[in-house]
GROMACS .gro file of C-alpha atoms in nm:
model
  436
    1UNK     CA    1   0.000   0.000   0.000
    2UNK     CA    2   0.138   0.345  -0.091
    3UNK     CA    3   0.167   0.624   0.159
    4UNK     CA    4  -0.154   0.821   0.188
    5UNK     CA    5   0.012   1.115   0.368
    6UNK     CA    6   0.234   1.328   0.148
    7UNK     CA    7   0.506   1.460   0.381
    8UNK     CA    8   0.582   1.830   0.364
    9UNK     CA    9   0.907   1.911   0.190
   10UNK     CA   10   0.938   2.173   0.458
   11UNK     CA   11   0.705   2.347   0.698
   12UNK     CA   12   0.884   2.636   0.859
   13UNK     CA   13   0.702   2.887   1.077
   14UNK     CA   14   0.888   3.215   1.057
   15UNK     CA   15   0.760   3.515   1.249
   16UNK     CA   16   0.689   3.816   1.032
   17UNK     CA   17   0.785   4.161   1.150
   18UNK     CA   18   0.544   4.297   1.408
   19UNK     CA   19   0.457   4.643   1.526
   20UNK     CA   20   0.472   4.768   1.884
   21UNK     CA   21   0.188   4.529   1.964
   22UNK     CA   22   0.449   4.261   2.023
   23UNK     CA   23   0.555   4.438   2.341
   24UNK     CA   24   0.206   4.519   2.468
   25UNK     CA   25   0.039   4.304   2.736
   26UNK     CA   26  -0.206   4.050   2.596
   27UNK     CA   27  -0.503   4.227   2.754
   28UNK     CA   28  -0.440   4.530   2.531
   29UNK     CA   29  -0.540   4.326   2.229
   30UNK     CA   30  -0.861   4.152   2.129
   31UNK     CA   31  -0.902   3.806   2.278
   32UNK     CA   32  -1.183   3.553   2.309
   33UNK     CA   33  -1.269   3.400   2.647
   34UNK     CA   34  -1.366   3.043   2.561
   35UNK     CA   35  -1.429   2.954   2.925
   36UNK     CA   36  -1.747   3.158   2.949
   37UNK     CA   37  -2.072   2.964   2.942
   38UNK     CA   38  -2.205   3.149   2.638
   39UNK     CA   39  -1.941   3.262   2.390
   40UNK     CA   40  -2.049   3.517   2.131
   41UNK     CA   41  -1.866   3.444   1.802
   42UNK     CA   42  -1.594   3.699   1.731
   43UNK     CA   43  -1.648   3.899   1.407
   44UNK     CA   44  -1.336   3.848   1.196
   45UNK     CA   45  -1.252   3.961   0.841
   46UNK     CA   46  -1.042   3.718   0.636
   47UNK     CA   47  -0.925   3.863   0.307
   48UNK     CA   48  -0.823   3.664   0.001
   49UNK     CA   49  -0.451   3.595   0.017
   50UNK     CA   50  -0.272   3.787  -0.257
   51UNK     CA   51  -0.086   3.611  -0.540
   52UNK     CA   52  -0.088   3.247  -0.639
   53UNK     CA   53  -0.390   3.296  -0.867
   54UNK     CA   54  -0.681   3.096  -0.724
   55UNK     CA   55  -0.461   2.939  -0.458
   56UNK     CA   56  -0.469   3.249  -0.239
   57UNK     CA   57  -0.849   3.252  -0.231
   58UNK     CA   58  -0.852   2.876  -0.165
   59UNK     CA   59  -0.621   2.905   0.135
   60UNK     CA   60  -0.810   3.197   0.289
   61UNK     CA   61  -1.137   3.011   0.225
   62UNK     CA   62  -1.013   2.707   0.418
   63UNK     CA   63  -0.895   2.930   0.705
   64UNK     CA   64  -1.234   3.100   0.714
   65UNK     CA   65  -1.425   2.771   0.705
   66UNK     CA   66  -1.213   2.624   0.987
   67UNK     CA   67  -1.268   2.922   1.216
   68UNK     CA   68  -1.640   2.944   1.139
   69UNK     CA   69  -1.693   2.572   1.202
   70UNK     CA   70  -1.545   2.609   1.552
   71UNK     CA   71  -1.844   2.823   1.648
   72UNK     CA   72  -1.613   3.080   1.810
   73UNK     CA   73  -1.569   3.306   1.506
   74UNK     CA   74  -1.806   3.480   1.265
   75UNK     CA   75  -1.623   3.552   0.937
   76UNK     CA   76  -1.763   3.868   0.776
   77UNK     CA   77  -1.897   3.846   0.420
   78UNK     CA   78  -1.636   3.977   0.176
   79UNK     CA   79  -1.899   4.191   0.003
   80UNK     CA   80  -1.900   4.413   0.314
   81UNK     CA   81  -1.527   4.489   0.290
   82UNK     CA   82  -1.450   4.857   0.226
   83UNK     CA   83  -1.074   4.842   0.189
   84UNK     CA   84  -0.946   4.613  -0.085
   85UNK     CA   85  -0.614   4.474   0.037
   86UNK     CA   86  -0.348   4.485  -0.235
   87UNK     CA   87  -0.038   4.476  -0.014
   88UNK     CA   88  -0.083   4.233   0.280
   89UNK     CA   89   0.241   4.362   0.438
   90UNK     CA   90   0.115   4.719   0.463
   91UNK     CA   91  -0.074   4.847   0.766
   92UNK     CA   92  -0.446   4.832   0.682
   93UNK     CA   93  -0.685   5.125   0.712
   94UNK     CA   94  -0.826   5.022   1.048
   95UNK     CA   95  -1.117   5.267   1.032
   96UNK     CA   96  -1.254   5.081   0.726
   97UNK     CA   97  -1.258   4.756   0.923
   98UNK     CA   98  -1.402   4.904   1.243
   99UNK     CA   99  -1.697   5.038   1.043
  100UNK     CA  100  -1.801   4.681   0.955
  101UNK     CA  101  -1.732   4.565   1.313
  102UNK     CA  102  -1.438   4.343   1.221
  103UNK     CA  103  -1.268   4.303   1.557
  104UNK     CA  104  -0.985   4.104   1.396
  105UNK     CA  105  -0.847   4.108   1.042
  106UNK     CA  106  -0.643   3.848   0.855
  107UNK     CA  107  -0.436   3.939   0.551
  108UNK     CA  108  -0.193   3.719   0.363
  109UNK     CA  109  -0.015   3.623   0.047
  110UNK     CA  110   0.087   3.314  -0.150
  111UNK     CA  111   0.381   3.284  -0.386
  112UNK     CA  112   0.586   3.017  -0.562
  113UNK     CA  113   0.953   2.984  -0.470
  114UNK     CA  114   1.229   2.916  -0.724
  115UNK     CA  115   1.263   2.559  -0.591
  116UNK     CA  116   0.892   2.492  -0.656
  117UNK     CA  117   0.773   2.526  -0.300
  118UNK     CA  118   0.470   2.730  -0.206
  119UNK     CA  119   0.523   3.014   0.041
  120UNK     CA  120   0.216   3.123   0.237
  121UNK     CA  121   0.219   3.402   0.492
  122UNK     CA  122  -0.045   3.568   0.706
  123UNK     CA  123  -0.082   3.863   0.941
  124UNK     CA  124  -0.342   3.892   1.216
  125UNK     CA  125  -0.450   4.244   1.308
  126UNK     CA  126  -0.650   4.387   1.598
  127UNK     CA  127  -0.855   4.654   1.420
  128UNK     CA  128  -0.971   4.842   1.732
  129UNK     CA  129  -0.625   4.853   1.892
  130UNK     CA  130  -0.472   4.927   1.551
  131UNK     CA  131  -0.197   4.671   1.601
  132UNK     CA  132  -0.059   4.354   1.446
  133UNK     CA  133  -0.109   4.057   1.679
  134UNK     CA  134   0.089   3.788   1.499
  135UNK     CA  135   0.235   3.694   1.164
  136UNK     CA  136   0.411   3.389   1.022
  137UNK     CA  137   0.512   3.234   0.693
  138UNK     CA  138   0.514   2.868   0.592
  139UNK     CA  139   0.674   2.670   0.310
  140UNK     CA  140   0.524   2.353   0.165
  141UNK     CA  141   0.495   2.152  -0.152
  142UNK     CA  142   0.186   2.170  -0.374
  143UNK     CA  143   0.030   1.863  -0.217
  144UNK     CA  144   0.017   2.025   0.126
  145UNK     CA  145  -0.135   2.366   0.067
  146UNK     CA  146  -0.455   2.262   0.245
  147UNK     CA  147  -0.250   2.161   0.546
  148UNK     CA  148  -0.080   2.502   0.550
  149UNK     CA  149  -0.425   2.663   0.559
  150UNK     CA  150  -0.520   2.447   0.858
  151UNK     CA  151  -0.195   2.542   1.036
  152UNK     CA  152  -0.267   2.912   0.979
  153UNK     CA  153  -0.620   2.864   1.117
  154UNK     CA  154  -0.471   2.692   1.424
  155UNK     CA  155  -0.228   2.983   1.477
  156UNK     CA  156  -0.510   3.238   1.461
  157UNK     CA  157  -0.731   3.028   1.689
  158UNK     CA  158  -0.454   2.997   1.948
  159UNK     CA  159  -0.363   3.366   1.939
  160UNK     CA  160  -0.723   3.477   1.991
  161UNK     CA  161  -0.837   3.211   2.241
  162UNK     CA  162  -0.516   3.122   2.423
  163UNK     CA  163  -0.575   2.751   2.352
  164UNK     CA  164  -0.440   2.515   2.090
  165UNK     CA  165  -0.646   2.471   1.776
  166UNK     CA  166  -0.747   2.140   1.621
  167UNK     CA  167  -0.762   2.205   1.247
  168UNK     CA  168  -0.432   2.044   1.140
  169UNK     CA  169  -0.559   1.698   1.226
  170UNK     CA  170  -0.693   1.384   1.061
  171UNK     CA  171  -0.990   1.161   1.133
  172UNK     CA  172  -0.983   0.789   1.067
  173UNK     CA  173  -1.324   0.625   1.028
  174UNK     CA  174  -1.520   0.343   0.866
  175UNK     CA  175  -1.644   0.425   0.516
  176UNK     CA  176  -1.967   0.236   0.443
  177UNK     CA  177  -2.114   0.183   0.098
  178UNK     CA  178  -2.360  -0.051  -0.071
  179UNK     CA  179  -2.695  -0.193   0.032
  180UNK     CA  180  -2.771  -0.203   0.404
  181UNK     CA  181  -2.782  -0.585   0.410
  182UNK     CA  182  -2.452  -0.609   0.219
  183UNK     CA  183  -2.259  -0.307   0.344
  184UNK     CA  184  -1.897  -0.274   0.232
  185UNK     CA  185  -1.681  -0.132   0.512
  186UNK     CA  186  -1.339   0.019   0.449
  187UNK     CA  187  -1.088   0.194   0.670
  188UNK     CA  188  -1.061   0.555   0.556
  189UNK     CA  189  -0.879   0.869   0.665
  190UNK     CA  190  -0.948   1.236   0.591
  191UNK     CA  191  -0.875   1.588   0.708
  192UNK     CA  192  -1.091   1.695   1.001
  193UNK     CA  193  -1.311   1.899   0.763
  194UNK     CA  194  -1.390   1.600   0.540
  195UNK     CA  195  -1.138   1.676   0.263
  196UNK     CA  196  -0.864   1.449   0.124
  197UNK     CA  197  -1.033   1.115   0.190
  198UNK     CA  198  -0.802   0.818   0.138
  199UNK     CA  199  -0.880   0.446   0.181
  200UNK     CA  200  -0.661   0.223   0.395
  201UNK     CA  201  -0.833  -0.110   0.328
  202UNK     CA  202  -1.003  -0.266   0.027
  203UNK     CA  203  -1.335  -0.360   0.185
  204UNK     CA  204  -1.301  -0.735   0.140
  205UNK     CA  205  -1.326  -0.783   0.518
  206UNK     CA  206  -1.535  -0.605   0.778
  207UNK     CA  207  -1.329  -0.356   0.979
  208UNK     CA  208  -1.434  -0.175   1.297
  209UNK     CA  209  -1.322   0.071   1.568
  210UNK     CA  210  -1.007   0.233   1.427
  211UNK     CA  211  -0.813   0.431   1.689
  212UNK     CA  212  -0.512   0.664   1.655
  213UNK     CA  213  -0.184   0.626   1.834
  214UNK     CA  214  -0.121   0.940   2.042
  215UNK     CA  215   0.232   0.993   1.913
  216UNK     CA  216   0.269   0.819   1.576
  217UNK     CA  217   0.093   0.794   1.242
  218UNK     CA  218  -0.034   0.453   1.344
  219UNK     CA  219  -0.378   0.313   1.411
  220UNK     CA  220  -0.521   0.007   1.576
  221UNK     CA  221  -0.842  -0.151   1.450
  222UNK     CA  222  -1.039  -0.475   1.437
  223UNK     CA  223  -1.082  -0.692   1.131
  224UNK     CA  224  -1.302  -0.995   1.066
  225UNK     CA  225  -1.094  -1.124   0.775
  226UNK     CA  226  -1.030  -1.456   0.952
  227UNK     CA  227  -1.391  -1.496   1.065
  228UNK     CA  228  -1.306  -1.381   1.418
  229UNK     CA  229  -1.236  -1.020   1.523
  230UNK     CA  230  -0.864  -0.965   1.559
  231UNK     CA  231  -0.671  -0.652   1.647
  232UNK     CA  232  -0.420  -0.510   1.398
  233UNK     CA  233  -0.172  -0.222   1.396
  234UNK     CA  234  -0.141  -0.024   1.073
  235UNK     CA  235   0.135   0.223   0.987
  236UNK     CA  236  -0.055   0.486   0.789
  237UNK     CA  237   0.237   0.619   0.587
  238UNK     CA  238   0.388   0.286   0.485
  239UNK     CA  239   0.081   0.062   0.489
  240UNK     CA  240   0.273  -0.190   0.701
  241UNK     CA  241   0.036  -0.400   0.909
  242UNK     CA  242   0.087  -0.645   1.195
  243UNK     CA  243  -0.136  -0.859   1.413
  244UNK     CA  244  -0.138  -0.744   1.774
  245UNK     CA  245  -0.216  -1.088   1.907
  246UNK     CA  246  -0.405  -1.405   1.826
  247UNK     CA  247  -0.640  -1.411   2.123
  248UNK     CA  248  -0.894  -1.688   2.174
  249UNK     CA  249  -1.254  -1.572   2.163
  250UNK     CA  250  -1.374  -1.227   2.059
  251UNK     CA  251  -1.175  -0.903   2.084
  252UNK     CA  252  -1.338  -0.561   2.118
  253UNK     CA  253  -1.265  -0.187   2.122
  254UNK     CA  254  -0.882  -0.161   2.125
  255UNK     CA  255  -0.729   0.174   2.227
  256UNK     CA  256  -0.374   0.300   2.276
  257UNK     CA  257  -0.224   0.413   2.605
  258UNK     CA  258  -0.115   0.780   2.611
  259UNK     CA  259   0.250   0.687   2.551
  260UNK     CA  260   0.157   0.459   2.260
  261UNK     CA  261   0.332   0.162   2.421
  262UNK     CA  262   0.022  -0.036   2.517
  263UNK     CA  263  -0.315  -0.133   2.375
  264UNK     CA  264  -0.610  -0.181   2.607
  265UNK     CA  265  -0.911  -0.388   2.497
  266UNK     CA  266  -1.185  -0.622   2.612
  267UNK     CA  267  -1.166  -0.996   2.543
  268UNK     CA  268  -1.459  -1.236   2.547
  269UNK     CA  269  -1.363  -1.573   2.693
  270UNK     CA  270  -1.530  -1.910   2.651
  271UNK     CA  271  -1.717  -1.861   2.978
  272UNK     CA  272  -1.909  -1.575   2.817
  273UNK     CA  273  -1.749  -1.306   3.031
  274UNK     CA  274  -1.590  -1.000   2.874
  275UNK     CA  275  -1.301  -0.851   3.071
  276UNK     CA  276  -1.043  -0.582   3.011
  277UNK     CA  277  -0.681  -0.656   2.926
  278UNK     CA  278  -0.377  -0.442   2.849
  279UNK     CA  279  -0.101  -0.554   2.613
  280UNK     CA  280   0.253  -0.418   2.607
  281UNK     CA  281   0.328  -0.368   2.236
  282UNK     CA  282   0.701  -0.424   2.286
  283UNK     CA  283   0.696  -0.749   2.484
  284UNK     CA  284   0.346  -0.860   2.373
  285UNK     CA  285   0.277  -0.952   2.734
  286UNK     CA  286  -0.087  -0.924   2.845
  287UNK     CA  287  -0.220  -0.808   3.183
  288UNK     CA  288  -0.575  -0.876   3.295
  289UNK     CA  289  -0.730  -0.567   3.459
  290UNK     CA  290  -1.085  -0.681   3.543
  291UNK     CA  291  -1.210  -1.019   3.656
  292UNK     CA  292  -1.587  -1.011   3.679
  293UNK     CA  293  -1.876  -1.226   3.564
  294UNK     CA  294  -2.024  -0.922   3.390
  295UNK     CA  295  -1.951  -0.757   3.056
  296UNK     CA  296  -1.664  -0.509   3.099
  297UNK     CA  297  -1.580  -0.324   2.779
  298UNK     CA  298  -1.491   0.005   2.604
  299UNK     CA  299  -1.181   0.096   2.808
  300UNK     CA  300  -1.013   0.436   2.759
  301UNK     CA  301  -0.703   0.572   2.937
  302UNK     CA  302  -0.685   0.908   3.112
  303UNK     CA  303  -0.438   1.142   2.936
  304UNK     CA  304  -0.173   1.085   3.204
  305UNK     CA  305  -0.213   0.707   3.178
  306UNK     CA  306  -0.286   0.660   3.547
  307UNK     CA  307  -0.653   0.561   3.517
  308UNK     CA  308  -0.895   0.382   3.286
  309UNK     CA  309  -1.263   0.451   3.227
  310UNK     CA  310  -1.483   0.164   3.104
  311UNK     CA  311  -1.839   0.034   3.101
  312UNK     CA  312  -1.972  -0.264   3.294
  313UNK     CA  313  -2.315  -0.417   3.353
  314UNK     CA  314  -2.204  -0.567   3.685
  315UNK     CA  315  -2.472  -0.353   3.853
  316UNK     CA  316  -2.751  -0.485   3.632
  317UNK     CA  317  -2.716  -0.249   3.337
  318UNK     CA  318  -2.422  -0.084   3.162
  319UNK     CA  319  -2.279   0.206   3.363
  320UNK     CA  320  -1.948   0.392   3.363
  321UNK     CA  321  -1.664   0.289   3.596
  322UNK     CA  322  -1.314   0.423   3.662
  323UNK     CA  323  -1.015   0.222   3.786
  324UNK     CA  324  -0.641   0.255   3.819
  325UNK     CA  325  -0.433   0.160   3.515
  326UNK     CA  326  -0.338  -0.158   3.702
  327UNK     CA  327  -0.704  -0.253   3.759
  328UNK     CA  328  -0.721  -0.129   4.118
  329UNK     CA  329  -0.996   0.077   4.279
  330UNK     CA  330  -1.281  -0.004   4.038
  331UNK     CA  331  -1.548   0.258   4.112
  332UNK     CA  332  -1.881   0.331   3.950
  333UNK     CA  333  -1.922   0.701   3.856
  334UNK     CA  334  -2.250   0.715   3.655
  335UNK     CA  335  -2.588   0.684   3.824
  336UNK     CA  336  -2.829   0.832   3.569
  337UNK     CA  337  -3.124   0.663   3.407
  338UNK     CA  338  -3.053   0.464   3.094
  339UNK     CA  339  -2.761   0.263   2.959
  340UNK     CA  340  -2.411   0.413   2.917
  341UNK     CA  341  -2.149   0.309   2.664
  342UNK     CA  342  -1.832   0.416   2.475
  343UNK     CA  343  -1.676   0.639   2.744
  344UNK     CA  344  -1.374   0.838   2.625
  345UNK     CA  345  -1.147   1.047   2.844
  346UNK     CA  346  -1.090   1.406   2.729
  347UNK     CA  347  -0.732   1.493   2.625
  348UNK     CA  348  -0.756   1.780   2.877
  349UNK     CA  349  -0.826   1.526   3.152
  350UNK     CA  350  -1.127   1.714   3.290
  351UNK     CA  351  -1.422   1.535   3.126
  352UNK     CA  352  -1.540   1.194   3.006
  353UNK     CA  353  -1.758   1.176   2.695
  354UNK     CA  354  -2.013   0.896   2.658
  355UNK     CA  355  -2.310   0.756   2.471
  356UNK     CA  356  -2.631   0.716   2.668
  357UNK     CA  357  -2.946   0.535   2.565
  358UNK     CA  358  -3.263   0.630   2.751
  359UNK     CA  359  -3.634   0.649   2.671
  360UNK     CA  360  -3.574   0.529   2.315
  361UNK     CA  361  -3.320   0.805   2.241
  362UNK     CA  362  -2.943   0.806   2.198
  363UNK     CA  363  -2.753   1.090   2.361
  364UNK     CA  364  -2.396   1.216   2.342
  365UNK     CA  365  -2.287   1.374   2.668
  366UNK     CA  366  -2.002   1.458   2.901
  367UNK     CA  367  -1.945   1.431   3.275
  368UNK     CA  368  -1.666   1.519   3.512
  369UNK     CA  369  -1.423   1.241   3.596
  370UNK     CA  370  -1.598   1.176   3.927
  371UNK     CA  371  -1.934   1.140   3.749
  372UNK     CA  372  -2.073   1.477   3.852
  373UNK     CA  373  -2.194   1.753   3.621
  374UNK     CA  374  -2.346   1.528   3.353
  375UNK     CA  375  -2.449   1.731   3.046
  376UNK     CA  376  -2.616   1.609   2.728
  377UNK     CA  377  -2.478   1.775   2.414
  378UNK     CA  378  -2.679   1.599   2.143
  379UNK     CA  379  -2.989   1.382   2.126
  380UNK     CA  380  -3.101   1.182   1.825
  381UNK     CA  381  -3.190   0.848   1.677
  382UNK     CA  382  -2.913   0.591   1.699
  383UNK     CA  383  -2.603   0.806   1.750
  384UNK     CA  384  -2.290   0.693   1.931
  385UNK     CA  385  -1.912   0.665   1.937
  386UNK     CA  386  -1.779   1.007   2.051
  387UNK     CA  387  -1.417   1.099   1.985
  388UNK     CA  388  -1.237   1.411   2.111
  389UNK     CA  389  -1.059   1.682   1.914
  390UNK     CA  390  -0.704   1.710   2.055
  391UNK     CA  391  -0.783   2.039   2.234
  392UNK     CA  392  -1.078   1.885   2.421
  393UNK     CA  393  -1.328   2.144   2.295
  394UNK     CA  394  -1.513   1.948   2.026
  395UNK     CA  395  -1.654   1.596   1.990
  396UNK     CA  396  -1.720   1.398   1.673
  397UNK     CA  397  -1.959   1.102   1.660
  398UNK     CA  398  -2.180   0.920   1.411
  399UNK     CA  399  -2.556   0.934   1.371
  400UNK     CA  400  -2.763   0.681   1.179
  401UNK     CA  401  -3.029   0.856   0.973
  402UNK     CA  402  -3.168   0.849   0.620
  403UNK     CA  403  -3.051   0.494   0.558
  404UNK     CA  404  -2.704   0.497   0.710
  405UNK     CA  405  -2.457   0.662   0.949
  406UNK     CA  406  -2.299   1.004   0.895
  407UNK     CA  407  -2.040   1.196   1.096
  408UNK     CA  408  -2.137   1.490   1.315
  409UNK     CA  409  -1.939   1.723   1.542
  410UNK     CA  410  -2.058   1.923   1.843
  411UNK     CA  411  -1.878   2.158   2.078
  412UNK     CA  412  -1.897   2.153   2.456
  413UNK     CA  413  -2.179   2.408   2.462
  414UNK     CA  414  -2.398   2.169   2.261
  415UNK     CA  415  -2.509   2.462   2.044
  416UNK     CA  416  -2.262   2.427   1.758
  417UNK     CA  417  -2.346   2.101   1.581
  418UNK     CA  418  -2.193   2.047   1.237
  419UNK     CA  419  -2.230   1.774   0.973
  420UNK     CA  420  -1.899   1.639   0.841
  421UNK     CA  421  -1.918   1.577   0.465
  422UNK     CA  422  -1.821   1.229   0.341
  423UNK     CA  423  -1.882   1.068   0.004
  424UNK     CA  424  -2.048   0.761   0.154
  425UNK     CA  425  -2.194   0.664   0.489
  426UNK     CA  426  -1.943   0.691   0.772
  427UNK     CA  427  -1.910   0.557   1.127
  428UNK     CA  428  -1.663   0.492   1.414
  429UNK     CA  429  -1.461   0.818   1.386
  430UNK     CA  430  -1.133   0.863   1.573
  431UNK     CA  431  -0.960   1.202   1.589
  432UNK     CA  432  -0.583   1.224   1.554
  433UNK     CA  433  -0.354   1.438   1.769
  434UNK     CA  434  -0.224   1.759   1.612
  435UNK     CA  435   0.015   1.662   1.333
  436UNK     CA  436   0.384   1.722   1.379
   0.00000   0.00000   0.00000
């Protein structure tokens, strides 16, 4: 299998010259407080990047779409612009941008270097303070111009919110096509906005639950190619694949540890019990973490690797439990009505996302790590499988409607729900860390 990720020839972030704003305290410039309960989207003007023919407009369009989709920014319609930027390095006429209430302004340019690389640069301006806030330039090959746009969007997001962005990321998922009773399922990967879909398997065998390694371009997933579900590791760039282990019985829901050195999963033994095991990927040694007569499944590590969240029906119906990474201190944390499943620890460490089925509805929600503060973010028919953006601000999941599953994202307010475009039906998403 050929590499599906074209490596950048070079991505260099070089700071562009800044005005006196660089020495001003951060509070002197516009900023967005994302920790408030109700965040009003920040009006921002994003001009077409100069040069590069249509490429400049394409890059600025991707930046604008990324920021808008976050729900934290409201890009202003270009038809309202008064000043037409012709020199992105020159100080803009701030009065023209204040008139249309653009609290922040992005200008930029794109050019082709003598060695064939694309050079893209941007400047972020605070229109009311009349100052430049940041500016960088990036170099890439033609195949990675979309990625440069995502990196610029991340830089703007971080400068205005104080938190890391999540746009320069990938999502691996199950692409589903064909009739419902003969569905073809393939491993697929795409940019977080649905672009650049590539297929990692040929669809001859059913594949399920792909999950990203936290520190490598590697995924773990299940395949039924031998008639029984087995866990595989796949190197995305090389296509190299290896069997994690030939376990007796059924294997479910593998996930990586935060350091990428272990895989945690549930195994169904001949006695009908499903328990949780961790495997060291270097030694291939396996450690049993639960030993109950119930169904223990869907384990997920905390970001520091010290704890594991999972579901168990040991209390009569599936609820959420937390234990130490060695299996100690198993404690139930959910006590709401309904059935809980697919818990996933936030990369920030402060929340656990879950699927909940109650009163005939499927809900995507979050709770604190002690089970308190449960909040439902989305309710619908047959939706499940949340996965976190690497900054812990957005969840993606899949919802079955109109004949098949599609991907959906929602932020922690629950008010910014977005459909993720895919060519076919799509399920089981898993969000990558920020790319290196």
